[in-house]
Amino acid sequence: MRGNILIVDDEPIILRSCEKTLVPEGFDVETETSPIRALKREDLNRFDIIITDLKMPEMDGMEFIKEVRKSNQEVSILIITGYPSQETLKESLSLKVLDYLPKPFSPSILLEVVTKTMEMKSKVTASESRPAEYTDEMVQRLDEIIDAYKNKPGALIPVLQEAQELFGYLPPVIQKHIARGLRVPVSEVHGVVSFYSFFTMKPKGKHNIKVCLGTACYVKGAEEIMNNLKAGLRIGASGMTEDRKYSVDTVRCLGACGLAPVVVVDKDTHGSVTPVNIMHIVKQYE
Ligand code: FES
């Protein structure tokens, strides 16, 4: 079993389709159509992930999350909503929501987000040791950065930005170090790192390729582009080529849906990409 998940949504069809995606992949899924009933569950604290809708007749999803957070700071929370807005995005960040999926979303996106969340949880719990590639000087520099921002309001984001410049990425061990230094919960650090696309938890290759798997790109063949790219570059489980020349990531919308399917290589946006021309595009960066 890969993790316990509670899904709260007043639409039974959404619950069924999430179950259909997650249960065959080994997740233990329970569902509730009522957030009030969900809050009354005696086993509410046993879930690793809670996925909730926002607009529900009995109780607003944000209110539900606030109630959950009163007794549980550690559970990972994901939002699924048909009404995304800047206000709810901002509010969800302050409630340490890890991801925000606009409906409709594809089964592969849901599976990817849930899998990443579970992987991250187990890494944050298990990883205490410092990888050999981090020298004492680098860690000392990180401590100086933390000291410079400590006790200042809004310290977390600038510290994360400088830490990412220093290490190239923000693995769990660095997130924990920052959490300890700034005296904030590690779940808060992880929430911010997951929320902003400019933060990364994985090391990047010399050229980073982002394939959009948002709805507009997905329906125009983004998944096949992704498959061809991974096969063409021989991307391994690390998401990188062996020579660290290329790394591949997925994103959910790059705000350029009119150009779908969209792929970004470093800072260049490529629109109307096809499964056939993706490798020609990438080869330009040789
Ligand atoms: S869905 Fe791909 S750019 Fe919007």
Tab-separated table of C-alpha atoms and ligand atoms in Angstrom:
chain	number	residue	atom	x	y	z
A	1	MET	CA	0.000	0.000	0.000
A	2	ARG	CA	1.473	3.306	-1.124
A	3	GLY	CA	-0.419	5.681	1.191
A	4	ASN	CA	-3.767	6.528	2.793
A	5	ILE	CA	-5.789	9.113	0.959
A	6	LEU	CA	-9.068	10.806	1.850
A	7	ILE	CA	-10.920	12.577	-0.956
A	8	VAL	CA	-13.667	15.067	-0.097
A	9	ASP	CA	-15.909	16.264	-2.919
A	10	ASP	CA	-19.660	16.697	-3.146
A	11	GLU	CA	-19.658	15.251	-6.669
A	12	PRO	CA	-19.717	11.420	-6.472
A	13	ILE	CA	-18.575	11.177	-10.094
A	14	ILE	CA	-15.320	12.968	-9.234
A	15	LEU	CA	-14.783	10.683	-6.243
A	16	ARG	CA	-15.320	7.621	-8.394
A	17	SER	CA	-12.939	8.765	-11.109
A	18	CYS	CA	-10.201	9.599	-8.557
A	19	GLU	CA	-10.674	6.188	-6.949
A	20	LYS	CA	-10.481	4.534	-10.361
A	21	THR	CA	-7.133	6.238	-10.969
A	22	LEU	CA	-5.521	5.754	-7.566
A	23	VAL	CA	-6.714	2.400	-6.211
A	24	PRO	CA	-5.193	0.250	-9.008
A	25	GLU	CA	-1.880	2.039	-8.344
A	26	GLY	CA	-1.829	0.731	-4.776
A	27	PHE	CA	-3.235	3.711	-2.853
A	28	ASP	CA	-5.766	3.125	-0.097
A	29	VAL	CA	-8.531	5.615	-0.928
A	30	GLU	CA	-11.527	6.632	1.155
A	31	THR	CA	-14.065	9.206	0.081
A	32	GLU	CA	-16.577	11.600	1.638
A	33	THR	CA	-19.199	13.723	-0.119
A	34	SER	CA	-19.582	15.843	3.034
A	35	PRO	CA	-16.734	17.871	4.590
A	36	ILE	CA	-18.650	17.933	7.890
A	37	ARG	CA	-18.764	14.155	7.952
A	38	ALA	CA	-15.084	14.060	7.057
A	39	LEU	CA	-14.240	16.289	10.047
A	40	LYS	CA	-16.177	13.988	12.340
A	41	ARG	CA	-14.149	10.944	11.340
A	42	GLU	CA	-12.216	9.594	14.276
A	43	ASP	CA	-9.481	8.359	11.953
A	44	LEU	CA	-8.993	11.723	10.215
A	45	ASN	CA	-5.393	11.970	11.412
A	46	ARG	CA	-4.349	8.666	9.891
A	47	PHE	CA	-4.424	9.936	6.302
A	48	ASP	CA	-1.206	10.841	4.525
A	49	ILE	CA	-2.988	13.011	1.979
A	50	ILE	CA	-6.339	14.799	1.991
A	51	ILE	CA	-7.664	15.892	-1.387
A	52	THR	CA	-10.540	18.348	-1.215
A	53	ASP	CA	-12.843	20.281	-3.473
A	54	LEU	CA	-13.397	23.978	-2.691
A	55	LYS	CA	-17.026	24.724	-3.562
A	56	MET	CA	-19.212	22.383	-1.526
A	57	PRO	CA	-22.740	23.186	-0.322
A	58	GLU	CA	-22.283	22.165	3.324
A	59	MET	CA	-18.972	23.841	3.976
A	60	ASP	CA	-16.491	25.764	1.881
A	61	GLY	CA	-13.323	23.756	1.149
A	62	MET	CA	-11.072	26.464	2.635
A	63	GLU	CA	-13.035	26.330	5.892
A	64	PHE	CA	-12.670	22.560	5.853
A	65	ILE	CA	-8.882	22.867	5.398
A	66	LYS	CA	-8.668	25.415	8.254
A	67	GLU	CA	-10.485	22.973	10.538
A	68	VAL	CA	-8.158	20.138	9.545
A	69	ARG	CA	-5.094	22.321	10.143
A	70	LYS	CA	-6.235	23.114	13.714
A	71	SER	CA	-5.316	19.601	14.765
A	72	ASN	CA	-3.041	18.387	12.007
A	73	GLN	CA	-0.138	20.400	10.600
A	74	GLU	CA	1.562	17.439	8.964
A	75	VAL	CA	-1.081	15.987	6.624
A	76	SER	CA	-0.467	16.842	2.959
A	77	ILE	CA	-3.432	18.653	1.439
A	78	LEU	CA	-4.242	18.947	-2.255
A	79	ILE	CA	-7.060	21.040	-3.730
A	80	ILE	CA	-9.166	20.110	-6.741
A	81	THR	CA	-11.452	22.867	-7.960
A	82	GLY	CA	-13.529	23.919	-10.902
A	83	TYR	CA	-13.200	27.551	-9.765
A	84	PRO	CA	-9.520	28.428	-9.496
A	85	SER	CA	-8.768	32.027	-8.480
A	86	GLN	CA	-5.812	34.098	-7.308
A	87	GLU	CA	-7.491	34.599	-3.892
A	88	THR	CA	-7.937	30.895	-3.196
A	89	LEU	CA	-4.431	30.182	-4.538
A	90	LYS	CA	-2.990	32.686	-2.061
A	91	GLU	CA	-5.089	31.416	0.800
A	92	SER	CA	-4.184	27.823	0.085
A	93	LEU	CA	-0.491	28.716	0.269
A	94	SER	CA	-0.955	30.153	3.751
A	95	LEU	CA	-2.692	26.907	4.747
A	96	LYS	CA	0.280	24.885	3.470
A	97	VAL	CA	-1.660	23.271	0.651
A	98	LEU	CA	0.794	21.353	-1.503
A	99	ASP	CA	-0.895	21.521	-4.879
A	100	TYR	CA	-3.894	23.027	-6.569
A	101	LEU	CA	-5.444	21.137	-9.498
A	102	PRO	CA	-7.949	22.971	-11.675
A	103	LYS	CA	-10.772	20.693	-12.874
A	104	PRO	CA	-10.968	18.977	-15.232
A	105	PHE	CA	-7.636	17.234	-14.744
A	106	SER	CA	-6.369	14.101	-16.425
A	107	PRO	CA	-5.895	10.846	-14.465
A	108	SER	CA	-2.160	10.993	-15.208
A	109	ILE	CA	-1.875	14.450	-13.609
A	110	LEU	CA	-3.690	13.281	-10.483
A	111	LEU	CA	-1.502	10.209	-10.254
A	112	GLU	CA	1.661	12.229	-10.776
A	113	VAL	CA	0.772	14.772	-8.082
A	114	VAL	CA	-0.230	12.112	-5.533
A	115	THR	CA	2.854	9.972	-6.262
A	116	LYS	CA	5.202	12.961	-5.936
A	117	THR	CA	3.536	14.011	-2.694
A	118	MET	CA	3.961	10.535	-1.190
A	119	GLU	CA	7.565	10.283	-2.392
A	120	MET	CA	8.337	13.652	-0.873
A	121	LYS	CA	6.716	12.726	2.424
A	122	SER	CA	8.768	9.588	2.781
A	123	LYS	CA	11.968	11.355	1.745
A	124	VAL	CA	11.433	14.184	4.216
A	125	THR	CA	10.809	11.629	6.950
A	126	ALA	CA	13.676	9.323	6.073
A	127	SER	CA	16.364	11.659	4.839
A	128	GLU	CA	18.593	13.144	7.469
A	129	SER	CA	21.983	12.547	5.936
A	130	ARG	CA	23.710	15.133	3.849
A	131	PRO	CA	24.684	14.091	0.290
A	132	ALA	CA	28.442	14.090	-0.314
A	133	GLU	CA	28.170	16.714	-3.058
A	134	TYR	CA	27.439	19.377	-0.415
A	135	THR	CA	30.645	20.669	1.043
A	136	ASP	CA	31.024	22.124	4.550
A	137	GLU	CA	31.566	25.524	2.919
A	138	MET	CA	28.218	25.288	1.134
A	139	VAL	CA	26.393	24.408	4.334
A	140	GLN	CA	28.191	27.210	6.173
A	141	ARG	CA	27.115	29.645	3.442
A	142	LEU	CA	23.525	28.391	3.819
A	143	ASP	CA	23.674	29.083	7.547
A	144	GLU	CA	24.877	32.626	6.820
A	145	ILE	CA	21.927	33.112	4.452
A	146	ILE	CA	19.498	31.823	7.087
A	147	ASP	CA	21.032	34.122	9.739
A	148	ALA	CA	20.739	37.128	7.445
A	149	TYR	CA	16.998	36.627	7.022
A	150	LYS	CA	16.077	35.087	10.363
A	151	ASN	CA	13.398	37.014	12.272
A	152	LYS	CA	12.516	39.064	9.200
A	153	PRO	CA	8.940	38.781	7.904
A	154	GLY	CA	8.633	36.764	4.677
A	155	ALA	CA	12.109	35.233	5.161
A	156	LEU	CA	11.306	31.825	3.740
A	157	ILE	CA	11.070	32.603	0.012
A	158	PRO	CA	14.322	34.631	-0.263
A	159	VAL	CA	16.170	31.982	1.774
A	160	LEU	CA	14.862	29.261	-0.547
A	161	GLN	CA	15.848	31.305	-3.609
A	162	GLU	CA	19.416	31.780	-2.372
A	163	ALA	CA	19.645	28.154	-1.250
A	164	GLN	CA	18.563	27.001	-4.706
A	165	GLU	CA	21.224	29.206	-6.307
A	166	LEU	CA	23.792	27.691	-3.979
A	167	PHE	CA	22.887	23.996	-4.335
A	168	GLY	CA	21.126	24.022	-7.703
A	169	TYR	CA	17.992	22.460	-6.198
A	170	LEU	CA	16.168	21.996	-2.893
A	171	PRO	CA	16.227	18.361	-1.781
A	172	PRO	CA	14.466	17.283	1.472
A	173	VAL	CA	17.611	17.497	3.569
A	174	ILE	CA	18.144	21.154	2.628
A	175	GLN	CA	14.467	21.913	3.239
A	176	LYS	CA	14.803	20.413	6.715
A	177	HIS	CA	17.944	22.422	7.409
A	178	ILE	CA	16.165	25.627	6.396
A	179	ALA	CA	13.080	24.725	8.449
A	180	ARG	CA	15.225	24.192	11.525
A	181	GLY	CA	17.180	27.404	10.935
A	182	LEU	CA	14.115	29.583	10.442
A	183	ARG	CA	12.137	27.701	13.103
A	184	VAL	CA	9.205	26.921	10.812
A	185	PRO	CA	7.558	23.509	10.261
A	186	VAL	CA	9.205	21.456	7.541
A	187	SER	CA	5.737	21.004	5.999
A	188	GLU	CA	5.590	24.786	5.482
A	189	VAL	CA	8.939	24.798	3.673
A	190	HIS	CA	7.893	21.827	1.573
A	191	GLY	CA	4.557	23.508	0.808
A	192	VAL	CA	6.259	26.633	-0.554
A	193	VAL	CA	8.814	24.623	-2.569
A	194	SER	CA	6.032	22.515	-4.127
A	195	PHE	CA	3.783	25.469	-4.788
A	196	TYR	CA	6.107	27.708	-6.796
A	197	SER	CA	7.252	26.267	-10.107
A	198	PHE	CA	10.600	28.114	-9.953
A	199	PHE	CA	11.660	25.977	-7.003
A	200	THR	CA	12.846	22.475	-7.774
A	201	MET	CA	13.436	19.434	-5.596
A	202	LYS	CA	15.361	17.558	-8.267
A	203	PRO	CA	18.811	18.344	-9.677
A	204	LYS	CA	18.613	19.808	-13.173
A	205	GLY	CA	20.584	19.023	-16.302
A	206	LYS	CA	22.533	21.654	-18.254
A	207	HIS	CA	19.363	22.107	-20.322
A	208	ASN	CA	16.025	21.748	-18.576
A	209	ILE	CA	12.987	20.787	-20.645
A	210	LYS	CA	9.485	21.391	-19.348
A	211	VAL	CA	6.608	19.586	-21.057
A	212	CYS	CA	3.176	21.028	-20.317
A	213	LEU	CA	0.629	18.342	-19.445
A	214	GLY	CA	-2.182	20.812	-18.726
A	215	THR	CA	-5.586	20.086	-20.248
A	216	ALA	CA	-5.103	22.053	-23.504
A	217	CYS	CA	-1.686	20.501	-24.137
A	218	TYR	CA	-2.732	17.035	-22.979
A	219	VAL	CA	-5.644	16.783	-25.432
A	220	LYS	CA	-3.289	17.810	-28.256
A	221	GLY	CA	-0.838	14.991	-27.638
A	222	ALA	CA	1.520	16.210	-24.886
A	223	GLU	CA	1.739	12.739	-23.368
A	224	GLU	CA	3.111	11.250	-26.599
A	225	ILE	CA	5.584	14.131	-26.866
A	226	MET	CA	6.736	13.353	-23.337
A	227	ASN	CA	7.112	9.637	-24.109
A	228	ASN	CA	9.114	10.308	-27.291
A	229	LEU	CA	11.310	12.793	-25.478
A	230	LYS	CA	12.095	10.394	-22.653
A	231	ALA	CA	12.811	7.560	-25.079
A	232	GLY	CA	14.856	9.780	-27.439
A	233	LEU	CA	17.042	11.188	-24.679
A	234	ARG	CA	17.075	7.964	-22.631
A	235	ILE	CA	15.913	9.773	-19.549
A	236	GLY	CA	16.344	7.587	-16.485
A	237	ALA	CA	14.446	7.415	-13.232
A	238	SER	CA	16.280	10.526	-11.987
A	239	GLY	CA	14.544	12.570	-14.725
A	240	MET	CA	17.948	13.322	-16.260
A	241	THR	CA	20.248	11.984	-18.944
A	242	GLU	CA	23.278	10.097	-17.638
A	243	ASP	CA	25.658	12.876	-18.728
A	244	ARG	CA	23.455	15.438	-16.889
A	245	LYS	CA	23.047	17.352	-20.129
A	246	TYR	CA	19.231	17.263	-20.188
A	247	SER	CA	16.574	17.030	-17.504
A	248	VAL	CA	12.855	16.728	-18.149
A	249	ASP	CA	10.002	18.045	-16.008
A	250	THR	CA	6.264	18.323	-16.396
A	251	VAL	CA	4.176	21.404	-15.669
A	252	ARG	CA	0.433	21.856	-15.623
A	253	CYS	CA	-0.032	25.098	-17.559
A	254	LEU	CA	2.442	27.581	-18.904
A	255	GLY	CA	-0.215	30.176	-19.665
A	256	ALA	CA	0.276	29.696	-23.419
A	257	CYS	CA	-2.631	27.331	-24.128
A	258	GLY	CA	-3.205	28.951	-27.570
A	259	LEU	CA	0.146	27.478	-28.629
A	260	ALA	CA	-0.624	23.975	-27.274
A	261	PRO	CA	1.120	21.618	-27.048
A	262	VAL	CA	3.875	23.663	-25.427
A	263	VAL	CA	7.410	22.704	-24.429
A	264	VAL	CA	9.909	25.056	-22.782
A	265	VAL	CA	13.625	24.429	-23.156
A	266	ASP	CA	15.630	26.580	-20.733
A	267	LYS	CA	13.990	29.970	-21.312
A	268	ASP	CA	12.671	29.300	-24.847
A	269	THR	CA	8.983	28.526	-25.363
A	270	HIS	CA	8.156	26.208	-28.281
A	271	GLY	CA	4.514	25.993	-29.411
A	272	SER	CA	2.621	23.520	-31.612
A	273	VAL	CA	5.209	20.877	-30.816
A	274	THR	CA	4.604	17.416	-32.288
A	275	PRO	CA	5.784	13.972	-31.181
A	276	VAL	CA	7.901	13.954	-34.346
A	277	ASN	CA	9.607	17.361	-34.115
A	278	ILE	CA	10.320	17.305	-30.375
A	279	MET	CA	13.721	15.678	-30.843
A	280	HIS	CA	14.652	18.174	-33.607
A	281	ILE	CA	13.894	20.993	-31.198
A	282	VAL	CA	15.972	19.455	-28.424
A	283	LYS	CA	18.930	18.761	-30.728
A	284	GLN	CA	19.242	22.523	-31.343
A	285	TYR	CA	20.611	22.737	-27.804
A	286	GLU	CA	23.416	20.225	-28.395
B	1	FES	S1	-2.290	23.772	-20.799
B	1	FES	FE1	-0.330	23.836	-21.680
B	1	FES	S2	0.061	25.945	-21.797
B	1	FES	FE2	-1.858	25.873	-20.834
